[in-house]
């Protein structure tokens, strides 16, 4: 006589049995699918969007855009002293600083119909300005932004500029630069290298912080550290990137949607628990029968959790697909795969966490009490 | 209550797989025990009829011996080991691998096909589904219920349900079969097919215990264990 059974079910057969149960309990499985699909969809289209913009901000960390602080004397009353760039560049947290004087209209005396703004430049030429033709200017020489060079018909990038009324002498243009990033606005400007001693005041000073984390501190000190006749009239602008980054670090960006997400998750856990309660109540006799036939409690729990996970995985897949599609169509921004996988994983964990105590409770009912009470 | 081993002229017990030692059981603290101080050995390779008036505790004793419930006192012994003291998971595995149980009311899952019900015991024993289905079909053919394999239990007769339950109990070729009134719903012909199957199974070296009121079955059994009620709560077990 062969007595060859171990009394331990094959994992694969338990899974197949759980799949059968999932198919048999259509209402339960349908509820799980619908709830988890809704949850994943809702989280992706709300929090996912915030996460996508967070990711975009974080990706910008340490580009000059998040570190550049602009001081401006918009009304012309602050009277920024021309040695301000040198003073600021000497600060520990500043990589470089340069200042711009008041704008004056200039033309190319050889072809005088085009006009562009020219400003005195004091200090180091920043990295965001790239020389595309010619050479760097000596004091008294100018370089033209690519846009200004075209307007002024400085074909080869060389020539002279002069105010149209000829009030000041012509200045030699020795190069053309391309401006990118936060300084892109200078593309249409002619910059005239000037000794600080030859100027009365500056209208703008730009300072690049060594590190994005020092931007805040620097912004606070710049207003007072900048030599000016009336520092109170200065406007200090920190980069929007740094502001957004501060929000990311402080968790403000998306905090509301995270709270929303926690609420959604909480409600979901309750719905799953209630669904599981009715599912296990409906199968009381089935569990008693299975226990009598030799199912261990853990086999029952494993089977129930597998059954639940199957419904959950289908729901999560559908909801995630719908959420990502919606995001792609509406915002064009997708959250990182880590965020997406995190939401899916969290939803599955939540399902199991809500289902586990109920499955365990169901498996611990006395099988015989169930069997003997029809 | 007394457990008496009758039919001494039947084939001598060749050994024992299952037994009770000073077994006492009450469904709830405060209720009089259903079984009190019962000591009995069930012979291997033979059929044993478990008899007694209604309410004397036949079903309860089967559940106890099959390790589905734990005794209030004493112990159930399997192969000399106090199996009733084993942890729940170990008792469950032993049940899955070595026990076939026919319940008094068949106890089929009304939601699934008759074939799936028969295969159930194989799942927990550790069978592959396909293997279980093959064995199930063989057994169902033997008991004349193979043409009903895709039906739900609600669509077959009580007698057919009882035969399906026996198929499920025999699926794993168990060492010990407990059958609670397995012929209660059957006509004479079906009853004798079932009895023959249980006898054949015992002949392979298995232990077969059948709770029954049917005196004609008792006459065919190798042994009889009779539970008697001695009024009120005063019960005791005697082993000859
Ligand atoms: N769940 C329960 N709670 C309390 N008492 C119970 C329970 N189940 C059975 N009993 C009692 O235990 C006693 C034995 O019941 P059991 O079903 O074992 O008897 P039986 O010999 O199988 O009877 P029958 O021949 O009618 O099947 C009976 O008095 C019954 O009322
Ligand atoms: Mg009974």
Coordinates of C-alpha atoms in Angstrom, one line a residue, chain A:
Chain A
X1 CA 0.0 0.0 0.0
X2 CA 1.4 3.4 -1.0
X3 CA 1.3 6.1 1.7
X4 CA 3.2 8.7 -0.1
X5 CA 1.6 12.0 0.6
X6 CA 3.5 14.6 2.6
X7 CA 0.4 16.5 3.9
X8 CA 2.1 19.6 2.6
X9 CA 0.3 21.1 -0.4
X10 CA 2.2 22.2 -3.5
X11 CA 2.6 25.9 -3.6
X12 CA 1.5 25.9 -7.3
X13 CA -1.6 23.9 -6.5
X14 CA -2.5 26.3 -3.6
X15 CA -2.1 29.2 -6.1
X16 CA -4.3 27.5 -8.6
X17 CA -6.9 26.9 -5.9
X18 CA -6.7 30.5 -4.8
X19 CA -7.2 31.6 -8.5
X20 CA -10.3 29.3 -8.6
X21 CA -11.6 31.0 -5.4
X22 CA -11.0 34.4 -6.9
X23 CA -13.0 33.4 -10.0
X24 CA -15.8 31.8 -7.8
X25 CA -16.1 34.9 -5.5
X26 CA -16.8 37.3 -8.3
X27 CA -18.3 40.0 -6.2
X28 CA -15.3 40.0 -3.8
X29 CA -12.7 39.9 -6.6
X30 CA -14.6 42.6 -8.6
X31 CA -14.7 44.9 -5.5
X32 CA -11.0 44.4 -5.0
X33 CA -10.2 45.1 -8.6
X34 CA -12.4 48.2 -8.7
X35 CA -11.1 49.7 -5.4
X36 CA -7.4 49.2 -6.2
X37 CA -7.8 50.4 -9.7
X38 CA -9.5 53.6 -8.4
X39 CA -6.9 54.1 -5.7
X40 CA -3.9 53.7 -8.0
X41 CA -5.5 55.9 -10.6
X42 CA -6.4 58.7 -8.1
X43 CA -2.9 58.7 -6.5
X44 CA -1.1 58.8 -9.8
X45 CA -3.1 61.7 -11.3
X46 CA -2.9 63.7 -8.1
X47 CA 0.3 62.9 -6.2
X48 CA 1.9 61.6 -9.3
X49 CA 1.7 65.0 -10.9
X50 CA 3.3 66.6 -7.8
X51 CA 6.0 63.9 -7.8
X52 CA 6.7 64.6 -11.5
X53 CA 7.2 68.3 -10.8
X54 CA 9.3 67.5 -7.7
X55 CA 11.5 65.2 -9.9
X56 CA 11.8 68.0 -12.4
X57 CA 13.0 70.4 -9.7
X58 CA 15.4 68.0 -8.2
X59 CA 16.9 67.3 -11.6
X60 CA 17.8 71.0 -11.8
X61 CA 19.7 71.1 -8.5
X62 CA 23.1 72.6 -9.0
X63 CA 22.5 73.9 -12.4
X64 CA 23.4 77.6 -12.3
X65 CA 19.7 78.5 -12.6
X66 CA 19.1 77.4 -9.0
X67 CA 22.1 79.2 -7.7
X68 CA 22.0 82.5 -9.4
X69 CA 21.0 85.5 -7.3
X70 CA 20.1 88.8 -9.0
X71 CA 20.3 92.2 -7.3
X72 CA 18.6 94.9 -9.1
X73 CA 18.2 98.6 -8.7
X74 CA 15.0 98.9 -10.7
X75 CA 14.2 102.5 -9.8
X76 CA 17.8 103.7 -10.1
X77 CA 17.7 105.0 -6.5
X78 CA 19.8 102.3 -4.7
X79 CA 23.1 103.5 -6.3
X80 CA 25.0 100.2 -6.3
X81 CA 28.7 101.0 -6.1
X82 CA 30.8 99.7 -9.0
X83 CA 33.1 97.7 -6.7
X84 CA 30.1 95.6 -5.6
X85 CA 30.9 92.6 -7.8
X86 CA 34.5 92.4 -6.4
X87 CA 33.1 92.8 -2.8
X88 CA 30.6 90.0 -3.4
X89 CA 33.0 87.7 -5.2
X90 CA 35.2 87.9 -2.1
X91 CA 32.4 86.3 0.0
X92 CA 33.0 82.7 0.8
X93 CA 29.7 81.4 -0.6
X94 CA 30.0 83.2 -4.0
X95 CA 31.7 81.6 -7.0
X96 CA 31.6 84.6 -9.1
X97 CA 29.8 88.0 -9.4
X98 CA 29.5 90.6 -12.1
X99 CA 27.6 93.8 -12.5
X100 CA 25.9 95.6 -15.3
X101 CA 25.5 99.3 -15.8
X102 CA 22.6 101.3 -17.1
X103 CA 21.5 100.5 -20.6
X104 CA 22.3 102.8 -23.5
X105 CA 21.1 102.5 -27.1
X106 CA 23.9 101.8 -29.6
X107 CA 24.1 101.3 -33.3
X108 CA 26.7 100.1 -35.7
X109 CA 28.1 103.3 -37.2
X110 CA 28.9 101.4 -40.4
X111 CA 25.2 100.2 -40.8
X112 CA 23.3 102.5 -38.5
X113 CA 19.7 101.2 -39.0
X114 CA 19.7 98.5 -36.2
X115 CA 19.7 99.3 -32.5
X116 CA 20.5 97.3 -29.4
X117 CA 21.0 98.0 -25.7
X118 CA 24.6 98.2 -24.4
X119 CA 25.6 97.9 -20.8
X120 CA 28.8 98.3 -18.9
X121 CA 30.1 95.0 -17.6
X122 CA 32.1 94.9 -14.4
X123 CA 33.6 91.6 -13.1
X124 CA 34.1 88.1 -14.3
X125 CA 32.3 86.8 -17.4
X126 CA 30.1 84.0 -16.2
X127 CA 30.0 80.5 -17.6
X128 CA 26.5 80.9 -18.9
X129 CA 27.9 83.3 -21.5
X130 CA 29.8 81.4 -24.1
X131 CA 32.1 83.1 -26.6
X132 CA 31.1 81.9 -30.1
X133 CA 33.3 84.2 -32.1
X134 CA 36.3 86.5 -31.5
X135 CA 37.9 86.9 -28.1
X136 CA 37.2 88.1 -24.6
X137 CA 37.2 91.9 -24.3
X138 CA 39.8 94.1 -22.5
X139 CA 38.5 97.1 -20.6
X140 CA 37.1 99.5 -23.2
X141 CA 36.2 96.7 -25.6
X142 CA 32.8 95.1 -26.1
X143 CA 31.3 91.7 -27.0
X144 CA 27.9 91.4 -28.5
X145 CA 25.2 88.9 -27.7
X146 CA 24.3 86.8 -30.7
X147 CA 20.9 88.5 -31.0
X148 CA 22.4 92.0 -30.7
X149 CA 25.2 91.1 -33.2
X150 CA 22.5 90.2 -35.8
X151 CA 20.5 93.3 -35.1
X152 CA 23.5 95.5 -35.5
X153 CA 24.7 93.7 -38.6
X154 CA 28.0 92.8 -36.9
X155 CA 28.4 90.1 -39.6
X156 CA 31.7 88.6 -38.6
X157 CA 31.2 89.6 -35.0
X158 CA 33.6 92.5 -35.4
X159 CA 33.1 96.2 -35.8
X160 CA 32.2 99.1 -33.6
X161 CA 29.2 100.4 -31.7
X162 CA 28.3 103.9 -30.7
X163 CA 25.3 105.7 -29.4
X164 CA 23.3 107.0 -32.3
X165 CA 23.8 110.6 -31.3
X166 CA 27.6 110.0 -31.1
X167 CA 27.6 111.3 -27.5
X168 CA 30.4 108.9 -26.6
X169 CA 33.2 107.5 -28.7
X170 CA 32.7 104.3 -30.6
X171 CA 33.7 101.1 -28.8
X172 CA 35.4 98.1 -30.6
X173 CA 33.4 94.8 -30.6
X174 CA 35.9 91.9 -30.4
X175 CA 33.6 88.9 -30.0
X176 CA 30.1 87.5 -30.0
X177 CA 28.6 85.4 -27.2
X178 CA 25.7 83.1 -26.8
X179 CA 23.7 83.4 -23.6
X180 CA 21.9 80.4 -22.0
X181 CA 20.1 79.5 -18.8
X182 CA 19.1 82.3 -16.5
X183 CA 21.2 84.8 -18.4
X184 CA 19.6 84.2 -21.7
X185 CA 18.1 87.7 -21.6
X186 CA 21.6 89.1 -22.2
X187 CA 21.5 87.6 -25.7
X188 CA 20.3 90.9 -27.1
X189 CA 22.7 93.1 -25.2
X190 CA 26.2 94.5 -26.0
X191 CA 28.5 94.2 -23.0
X192 CA 31.2 96.8 -22.7
X193 CA 34.0 95.6 -20.4
X194 CA 34.6 98.5 -18.0
X195 CA 36.9 99.2 -15.1
X196 CA 35.0 99.7 -11.9
X197 CA 36.7 103.0 -11.4
X198 CA 35.3 104.3 -14.6
X199 CA 31.6 104.0 -13.5
X200 CA 29.4 105.7 -11.0
X201 CA 26.8 103.1 -10.3
X202 CA 25.5 99.6 -11.5
X203 CA 22.0 98.7 -12.1
X204 CA 22.3 94.9 -11.7
X205 CA 24.7 92.6 -9.9
X206 CA 24.5 88.8 -10.4
X207 CA 26.1 86.5 -7.9
X208 CA 26.4 82.7 -8.3
X209 CA 26.2 80.8 -5.0
X210 CA 28.8 78.0 -4.6
X211 CA 26.1 75.6 -3.5
X212 CA 22.3 75.5 -3.9
X213 CA 22.0 75.1 -0.1
X214 CA 23.7 78.4 0.5
X215 CA 21.3 80.4 -1.7
X216 CA 18.9 81.1 1.2
X217 CA 21.7 82.4 3.5
X218 CA 23.3 84.4 0.7
X219 CA 20.1 86.0 -0.4
X220 CA 19.6 87.3 3.2
X221 CA 23.1 88.7 3.5
X222 CA 23.5 90.2 -0.1
X223 CA 21.1 93.0 0.5
X224 CA 23.3 94.3 3.3
X225 CA 26.7 93.1 2.0
X226 CA 26.3 94.9 -1.3
X227 CA 27.9 98.3 -1.3
X228 CA 25.3 100.8 -2.3
X229 CA 24.2 104.3 -1.4
X230 CA 20.8 103.1 -0.3
X231 CA 20.8 99.3 0.2
X232 CA 17.1 99.4 1.2
X233 CA 16.1 100.2 -2.4
X234 CA 17.8 97.1 -3.7
X235 CA 15.6 94.2 -5.0
X236 CA 17.1 90.7 -4.4
X237 CA 15.7 87.9 -6.5
X238 CA 16.5 84.3 -5.7
X239 CA 16.1 81.8 -8.5
X240 CA 12.7 80.3 -8.8
X241 CA 14.4 76.9 -9.0
X242 CA 15.9 77.3 -5.5
X243 CA 12.5 78.4 -4.2
X244 CA 10.9 75.3 -5.6
X245 CA 13.7 73.2 -4.2
X246 CA 13.2 74.7 -0.8
X247 CA 9.6 73.6 -1.0
X248 CA 10.7 70.1 -2.0
X249 CA 13.0 69.9 0.9
X250 CA 10.4 71.3 3.3
X251 CA 7.9 68.8 1.7
X252 CA 5.5 71.6 0.9
X253 CA 5.3 70.8 -2.8
X254 CA 2.9 67.9 -2.9
X255 CA 2.2 67.9 0.9
X256 CA -1.4 68.4 0.3
X257 CA -1.6 65.6 -2.2
X258 CA 0.4 63.4 0.2
X259 CA -2.2 64.0 2.8
X260 CA -4.9 63.2 0.3
X261 CA -3.0 60.0 -0.6
X262 CA -2.9 58.9 3.1
X263 CA -6.6 59.5 3.3
X264 CA -7.3 57.5 0.2
X265 CA -5.1 54.7 1.5
X266 CA -6.9 54.7 4.8
X267 CA -10.3 54.5 3.2
X268 CA -9.1 51.8 0.9
X269 CA -7.8 49.7 3.9
X270 CA -11.3 49.9 5.5
X271 CA -13.0 48.9 2.2
X272 CA -10.7 46.0 1.7
X273 CA -11.1 44.9 5.3
X274 CA -14.9 45.0 5.0
X275 CA -14.8 43.1 1.7
X276 CA -12.6 40.5 3.3
X277 CA -14.9 40.2 6.3
X278 CA -17.9 39.4 4.0
X279 CA -15.7 37.1 1.9
X280 CA -14.6 35.0 4.8
X281 CA -18.0 35.0 6.4
X282 CA -19.4 33.6 3.2
X283 CA -16.8 30.8 3.3
X284 CA -17.1 29.8 6.9
X285 CA -18.3 26.3 6.1
X286 CA -15.7 26.0 3.3
X287 CA -12.9 26.8 5.8
X288 CA -14.3 24.3 8.3
X289 CA -14.4 21.7 5.6
X290 CA -10.9 22.4 4.4
X291 CA -9.5 22.3 8.0
X292 CA -11.2 19.0 8.5
X293 CA -9.7 17.7 5.3
X294 CA -6.2 18.6 6.6
X295 CA -5.6 22.2 5.6
X296 CA -3.3 24.0 8.1
X297 CA -4.2 27.4 9.3
X298 CA -1.3 28.9 7.4
X299 CA -2.4 27.1 4.2
X300 CA -5.8 28.8 4.6
X301 CA -4.2 32.2 5.2
X302 CA -1.8 31.8 2.3
X303 CA -4.7 30.8 0.0
X304 CA -6.8 33.7 1.1
X305 CA -4.0 36.2 0.7
X306 CA -3.1 34.8 -2.7
X307 CA -6.7 35.1 -3.7
X308 CA -6.8 38.7 -2.5
X309 CA -3.5 39.6 -4.1
X310 CA -4.7 38.3 -7.5
X311 CA -7.6 40.7 -7.5
X312 CA -5.4 43.4 -6.2
X313 CA -2.7 43.0 -8.8
X314 CA -5.3 43.1 -11.6
X315 CA -6.8 46.3 -10.1
X316 CA -3.4 47.9 -9.5
X317 CA -2.3 47.1 -13.1
X318 CA -5.5 48.6 -14.6
X319 CA -5.4 51.7 -12.4
X320 CA -1.7 52.4 -13.0
X321 CA -2.1 52.0 -16.7
X322 CA -5.1 54.4 -16.7
X323 CA -3.3 56.8 -14.4
X324 CA -0.1 57.0 -16.5
X325 CA -2.1 57.3 -19.7
X326 CA -4.1 60.2 -18.2
X327 CA -1.0 62.0 -17.0
X328 CA 0.7 61.6 -20.3
X329 CA -2.3 63.0 -22.2
X330 CA -3.0 65.9 -19.8
X331 CA 0.3 67.1 -18.5
X332 CA 2.8 65.2 -20.6
X333 CA 4.8 64.7 -17.4
X334 CA 5.2 61.1 -16.1
X335 CA 6.3 60.4 -12.5
X336 CA 9.5 58.4 -12.1
X337 CA 9.2 54.6 -12.4
X338 CA 10.3 54.4 -8.8
X339 CA 7.3 56.5 -7.7
X340 CA 5.0 54.4 -9.9
X341 CA 6.3 51.2 -8.6
X342 CA 6.2 52.6 -5.1
X343 CA 2.5 53.4 -5.4
X344 CA 1.8 49.9 -6.8
X345 CA 3.8 48.2 -4.1
X346 CA 2.2 50.3 -1.4
X347 CA -1.3 49.5 -2.7
X348 CA -0.4 45.8 -2.6
X349 CA 1.1 46.0 0.8
X350 CA -2.0 47.9 2.0
X351 CA -4.2 45.2 0.6
X352 CA -2.3 42.4 2.3
X353 CA -2.1 44.4 5.6
X354 CA -5.8 44.9 5.6
X355 CA -6.6 41.3 4.6
X356 CA -4.1 39.5 6.8
X357 CA -5.7 39.9 10.2
X358 CA -9.1 38.9 8.8
X359 CA -7.7 35.9 7.0
X360 CA -5.9 34.9 10.2
X361 CA -9.0 35.3 12.3
X362 CA -11.0 33.2 9.8
X363 CA -8.3 30.5 9.8
X364 CA -8.4 30.3 13.6
X365 CA -12.1 29.6 13.9
X366 CA -12.8 26.2 15.4
X367 CA -13.6 24.0 12.3
X368 CA -15.8 21.7 14.2
X369 CA -18.0 24.4 15.7
X370 CA -18.5 25.5 12.2
X371 CA -19.2 22.0 10.8
X372 CA -21.6 21.1 13.6
X373 CA -23.7 24.3 13.2
X374 CA -25.2 24.2 9.8

